[in-house]
Amino acid sequence: MTTGIDALAYDIAKIHLPIRTLAEARNIEPDKLEKGLGLIKMTLPDAHQDTVVFGANALTRLITDNAIDPADIARIYVGTESGIDSSKPIGSFLVSLMEQKFGHNSFAECDTVDFTFACIGAVDALHNCLDYIRLNPGKKAIVVATDIAKYDLESTGEYTQGAGAVAMLITANPRIIAIENNWAVSTKGVFDFFKPYRTIAKKDITNIDANEPWFGNLESVIEIHKDQPVFDGQYSNTCYTDRTREAYYSFKKLTGTTGSLYNTWEGIMMHLPYAFQGRRMFAEIFALDADTPLLTGDEEATDYQTRIREISKSDDYKAFVAQKLQPAEAASSLIGNLYTGSVFMGFISAIAKYAAEAKDLTGKKIGFLAYGSGSKSKVFEGTLQPGWYDAATNARLFQTLEQSHSIDFDTYQKLHKKEQHYSVLVPVNEWVLDRIEHEIPNLTGARYYKWVE
Ligand SMILES: CC(C)(COP(=O)([O-])OP(=O)([O-])OC[C@H]1O[C@@H](n2cnc3c(N)ncnc32)[C@H](O)[C@@H]1OP(=O)([O-])[O-])[C@@H](O)C(=O)NCCC(=O)NCCSC(=O)C[C@@](C)(O)CC(=O)[O-]
C-alpha cells in the first residue's frame, strides 16, 4: 500500500498588480524584479476575501470535482500563518461552511485543526495526515493550505506578495503522487521572519487601523496582531539555505543515498516566496552534491561564497534549473508568495508544465524541499502515479491564471490599507466574507461568510 496525494484543487486571488506597475511606482528597476527575482504579477485579496474564503473555495472545489462524500472525510487539517483568530482555527470555519453547502451535520464527525509554522505548516499537516492514512488506510484526509502573504508598503517584501489556497485529498493508493515515509528535518529557533503581537501604549493608538483584530485590553497598553511580518530579507535567505541544505543531507543519510540525490529526482519542488528563490538558493547543494563535487566545503568563507555565485551563473547550472526547477516556478511568477501553499502550488505548476510537454513521467521521483521561517526545513520525496497527467490537465492552472484581472496602483494601495470596502470583481459561485461583527466599543470581530451563486 502507498499513501499520498489523490486529488488537488486551488483558489487563487483573481486580481493582481503587474510587477512592472509596482516597480515604476516604487522607483525600482523593473528588470531587477522580472529578470532577477522572476516576478510578473502579484495577486492580492479582493475586498470580500480572506484566508477562510480562499480555503473554503479550494475545499469546495476539491469535494465537488471529485464527488467526495463528506462522511468519508475523517479530518481536515489546515496549514496557515494568516489565521484570523487566536483561538478559533480556520478549520472550524471551514467545517461550518462545508455544512452550509453539503448538508446539516455532514462534517459533525470530522476532525479539524490548524498547523502554524510559517510557510511549512501545510507540510506538517500533510506529514501528519499521511501517518494517519497509513494507520487507517480506509479513511480519507484533506490538507488545506491557505494564506495571504502581505508585507508593509515600500518594504523589500512588498513585491513578493500573493494570496490563495491549495486543498489536497490524502488517501491510500493515491492517483497523483505516492509519498515515501522518509522525512528529514532541520530546525533552528531564529528571528528571520515573524509576526509578533505588538504591545503599544494606549496614548499612542490614534493611528491604529480599526480593522485590526484587537485583544489584551490592559489598563495602559493594548496588544495588536499585525498581518505584516517583521523580517530581515537577506538573513531569511541565509536561514533558508542553511536549513534546506541540512535537511537535504539528513535525507541522504536517512535513505542511505550515496551518489547525487538530486539527480534521482525528475523535478525539485522548493518553497518559493518568489519565483527564483529556489534557483538562487539551490546552487550550493548543486555544487556540493554533484557527481563530481564542485565544492568541498573546506574553502575559505569568501572563496566559498564567490565560487557559489560563479556556479549559479554557469551554463551547467542554468540547464539544471531549466530542467528541474523552472516548471515549478512558472505559477509563482504569476501569483507571488502563497506561504503554506507555495510548495504545493509549485507541484501543480510543474505537473501542468510536464503534461503540456506530454512527458511520460509515471514512476518518476519528485523531491520536495520545504521551508518555513522561524525556522524549519523538511525534505521528502514522492513517486508520480498514473493519474498525475489527468489531474494536471484538469487543474487548468495556467488557463485560470491567464484570466486574472489587472488593477491599478491606486486600487492596490486602497485594498492594502483596507480603505476599499467594495469588491473589484463581483463574486460568482464562491464564498465571500459577508460581514465582521463590530459592536463598538466591544469589537467582537466574529466573521460571517456566505456562498454566492
Ligand atoms: C527575498 C528578498 C530578500 C530579495 O531581496 P532584494 O534586495 O529585493 O533582492 P536581491 O538583491 O537579494 O536580489 C536581486 C536579484 O536581482 C538581480 N538584479 C538586480 N538588478 C537587475 C537587473 N537590472 N536585471 C537583471 N537582474 C537584476 C540581482 O543580481 C539579484 O540576483 P542574483 O544574481 O543575486 O541571483 C526580499 O524580497 C525580501 O526581503 N523578501 C521578504 C522575505 C523573503 O521572502 N525571504 C526569502 C527567504 S525566507 C522564506 O522563504 C519564508 C517566507 C518569507 O516565505 C515566510 C514564511 O516562511 O512564512
PDB file of C-alpha atoms and ligand atoms in Angstrom, residues 29 31-32 35-37 81 118-119 151 156-157 159-160 193 231 233-234 236-237 240 271 273-274 277 280 309 313 337 339 371-373, ligand 1:
ATOM      1  CA  GLU A  29      14.374  48.858 -11.885  1.00  0.00           C
ATOM      2  CA  ASP A  31      14.404  44.146 -14.669  1.00  0.00           C
ATOM      3  CA  LYS A  32      15.549  43.508 -11.115  1.00  0.00           C
ATOM      4  CA  LYS A  35      14.673  39.046 -14.518  1.00  0.00           C
ATOM      5  CA  GLY A  36      16.390  38.981 -11.123  1.00  0.00           C
ATOM      6  CA  LEU A  37      13.571  37.568  -8.973  1.00  0.00           C
ATOM      7  CA  GLU A  81       0.225  31.518   9.042  1.00  0.00           C
ATOM      8  CA  ALA A 118       5.267  29.950   8.929  1.00  0.00           C
ATOM      9  CA  CYS A 119       5.330  28.574   5.381  1.00  0.00           C
ATOM     10  CA  TYR A 151       4.014  42.918   3.575  1.00  0.00           C
ATOM     11  CA  THR A 156      11.529  44.687   0.331  1.00  0.00           C
ATOM     12  CA  GLY A 157       8.824  42.068   0.820  1.00  0.00           C
ATOM     13  CA  TYR A 159       6.921  42.755  -4.414  1.00  0.00           C
ATOM     14  CA  THR A 160       6.653  39.165  -3.153  1.00  0.00           C
ATOM     15  CA  PHE A 193      10.635  36.432   9.769  1.00  0.00           C
ATOM     16  CA  PHE A 231      11.685  40.276   8.716  1.00  0.00           C
ATOM     17  CA  GLY A 233      15.314  39.569   3.987  1.00  0.00           C
ATOM     18  CA  GLN A 234      18.961  38.606   3.473  1.00  0.00           C
ATOM     19  CA  SER A 236      15.995  34.932   5.969  1.00  0.00           C
ATOM     20  CA  ASN A 237      17.778  33.752   2.805  1.00  0.00           C
ATOM     21  CA  TYR A 240      16.558  29.203   4.169  1.00  0.00           C
ATOM     22  CA  HIS A 271       9.265  26.649  -1.030  1.00  0.00           C
ATOM     23  CA  PRO A 273       8.469  33.022  -1.582  1.00  0.00           C
ATOM     24  CA  TYR A 274       9.076  34.392  -5.098  1.00  0.00           C
ATOM     25  CA  GLN A 277      14.174  31.766  -4.699  1.00  0.00           C
ATOM     26  CA  ARG A 280      19.092  31.284  -6.174  1.00  0.00           C
ATOM     27  CA  ARG A 309      27.983  32.742  -7.153  1.00  0.00           C
ATOM     28  CA  LYS A 313      25.755  31.781 -13.252  1.00  0.00           C
ATOM     29  CA  ASN A 337       4.098  34.052  -2.359  1.00  0.00           C
ATOM     30  CA  TYR A 339       3.246  30.971   2.122  1.00  0.00           C
ATOM     31  CA  TYR A 371      10.923  25.711   4.346  1.00  0.00           C
ATOM     32  CA  GLY A 372       9.214  27.789   6.993  1.00  0.00           C
ATOM     33  CA  SER A 373      10.746  30.807   8.669  1.00  0.00           C
TER      34      SER A 373
HETATM   35  C1  LIG B   1      13.870  37.994  -0.958  1.00  0.00           C
HETATM   36  C2  LIG B   1      14.452  39.339  -0.765  1.00  0.00           C
HETATM   37  C3  LIG B   1      15.449  39.273   0.387  1.00  0.00           C
HETATM   38  C4  LIG B   1      15.166  39.780  -2.026  1.00  0.00           C
HETATM   39  O1  LIG B   1      15.878  40.949  -1.726  1.00  0.00           O
HETATM   40  P1  LIG B   1      16.217  42.084  -2.764  1.00  0.00           P
HETATM   41  O2  LIG B   1      17.099  43.001  -2.038  1.00  0.00           O
HETATM   42  O3  LIG B   1      14.973  42.610  -3.371  1.00  0.00           O
HETATM   43  O4  LIG B   1      16.950  41.342  -3.948  1.00  0.00           O
HETATM   44  P2  LIG B   1      18.442  40.811  -4.028  1.00  0.00           P
HETATM   45  O5  LIG B   1      19.368  41.973  -4.115  1.00  0.00           O
HETATM   46  O6  LIG B   1      18.700  39.801  -2.949  1.00  0.00           O
HETATM   47  O7  LIG B   1      18.415  40.056  -5.410  1.00  0.00           O
HETATM   48  C5  LIG B   1      18.074  40.713  -6.600  1.00  0.00           C
HETATM   49  C6  LIG B   1      18.468  39.851  -7.774  1.00  0.00           C
HETATM   50  O8  LIG B   1      18.123  40.583  -8.950  1.00  0.00           O
HETATM   51  C7  LIG B   1      19.292  40.743  -9.740  1.00  0.00           C
HETATM   52  N1  LIG B   1      19.185  42.020 -10.445  1.00  0.00           N
HETATM   53  C8  LIG B   1      19.279  43.273  -9.933  1.00  0.00           C
HETATM   54  N2  LIG B   1      19.097  44.187 -10.899  1.00  0.00           N
HETATM   55  C9  LIG B   1      18.897  43.505 -12.061  1.00  0.00           C
HETATM   56  C10 LIG B   1      18.645  43.891 -13.422  1.00  0.00           C
HETATM   57  N3  LIG B   1      18.587  45.164 -13.767  1.00  0.00           N
HETATM   58  N4  LIG B   1      18.475  42.926 -14.349  1.00  0.00           N
HETATM   59  C11 LIG B   1      18.540  41.622 -14.008  1.00  0.00           C
HETATM   60  N5  LIG B   1      18.776  41.186 -12.721  1.00  0.00           N
HETATM   61  C12 LIG B   1      18.945  42.134 -11.773  1.00  0.00           C
HETATM   62  C13 LIG B   1      20.452  40.671  -8.776  1.00  0.00           C
HETATM   63  O9  LIG B   1      21.653  40.356  -9.445  1.00  0.00           O
HETATM   64  C14 LIG B   1      19.958  39.567  -7.838  1.00  0.00           C
HETATM   65  O10 LIG B   1      20.083  38.294  -8.451  1.00  0.00           O
HETATM   66  P3  LIG B   1      21.261  37.248  -8.111  1.00  0.00           P
HETATM   67  O11 LIG B   1      22.152  37.339  -9.265  1.00  0.00           O
HETATM   68  O12 LIG B   1      21.902  37.655  -6.819  1.00  0.00           O
HETATM   69  O13 LIG B   1      20.575  35.942  -8.022  1.00  0.00           O
HETATM   70  C15 LIG B   1      13.358  40.401  -0.463  1.00  0.00           C
HETATM   71  O14 LIG B   1      12.391  40.380  -1.463  1.00  0.00           O
HETATM   72  C16 LIG B   1      12.682  40.158   0.859  1.00  0.00           C
HETATM   73  O15 LIG B   1      13.110  40.675   1.861  1.00  0.00           O
HETATM   74  N6  LIG B   1      11.550  39.366   0.848  1.00  0.00           N
HETATM   75  C17 LIG B   1      10.782  39.009   2.039  1.00  0.00           C
HETATM   76  C18 LIG B   1      11.425  37.855   2.813  1.00  0.00           C
HETATM   77  C19 LIG B   1      11.653  36.649   1.926  1.00  0.00           C
HETATM   78  O16 LIG B   1      10.910  36.362   1.022  1.00  0.00           O
HETATM   79  N7  LIG B   1      12.699  35.859   2.236  1.00  0.00           N
HETATM   80  C20 LIG B   1      13.001  34.656   1.493  1.00  0.00           C
HETATM   81  C21 LIG B   1      13.557  33.548   2.386  1.00  0.00           C
HETATM   82  S1  LIG B   1      12.552  33.259   3.840  1.00  0.00           S
HETATM   83  C22 LIG B   1      11.167  32.385   3.244  1.00  0.00           C
HETATM   84  O17 LIG B   1      11.177  31.940   2.146  1.00  0.00           O
HETATM   85  C23 LIG B   1       9.996  32.256   4.158  1.00  0.00           C
HETATM   86  C24 LIG B   1       8.832  33.179   3.887  1.00  0.00           C
HETATM   87  C25 LIG B   1       9.281  34.572   3.538  1.00  0.00           C
HETATM   88  O18 LIG B   1       8.062  32.710   2.792  1.00  0.00           O
HETATM   89  C26 LIG B   1       7.972  33.325   5.139  1.00  0.00           C
HETATM   90  C27 LIG B   1       7.485  32.062   5.828  1.00  0.00           C
HETATM   91  O19 LIG B   1       8.148  31.052   5.975  1.00  0.00           O
HETATM   92  O20 LIG B   1       6.376  32.171   6.342  1.00  0.00           O
END
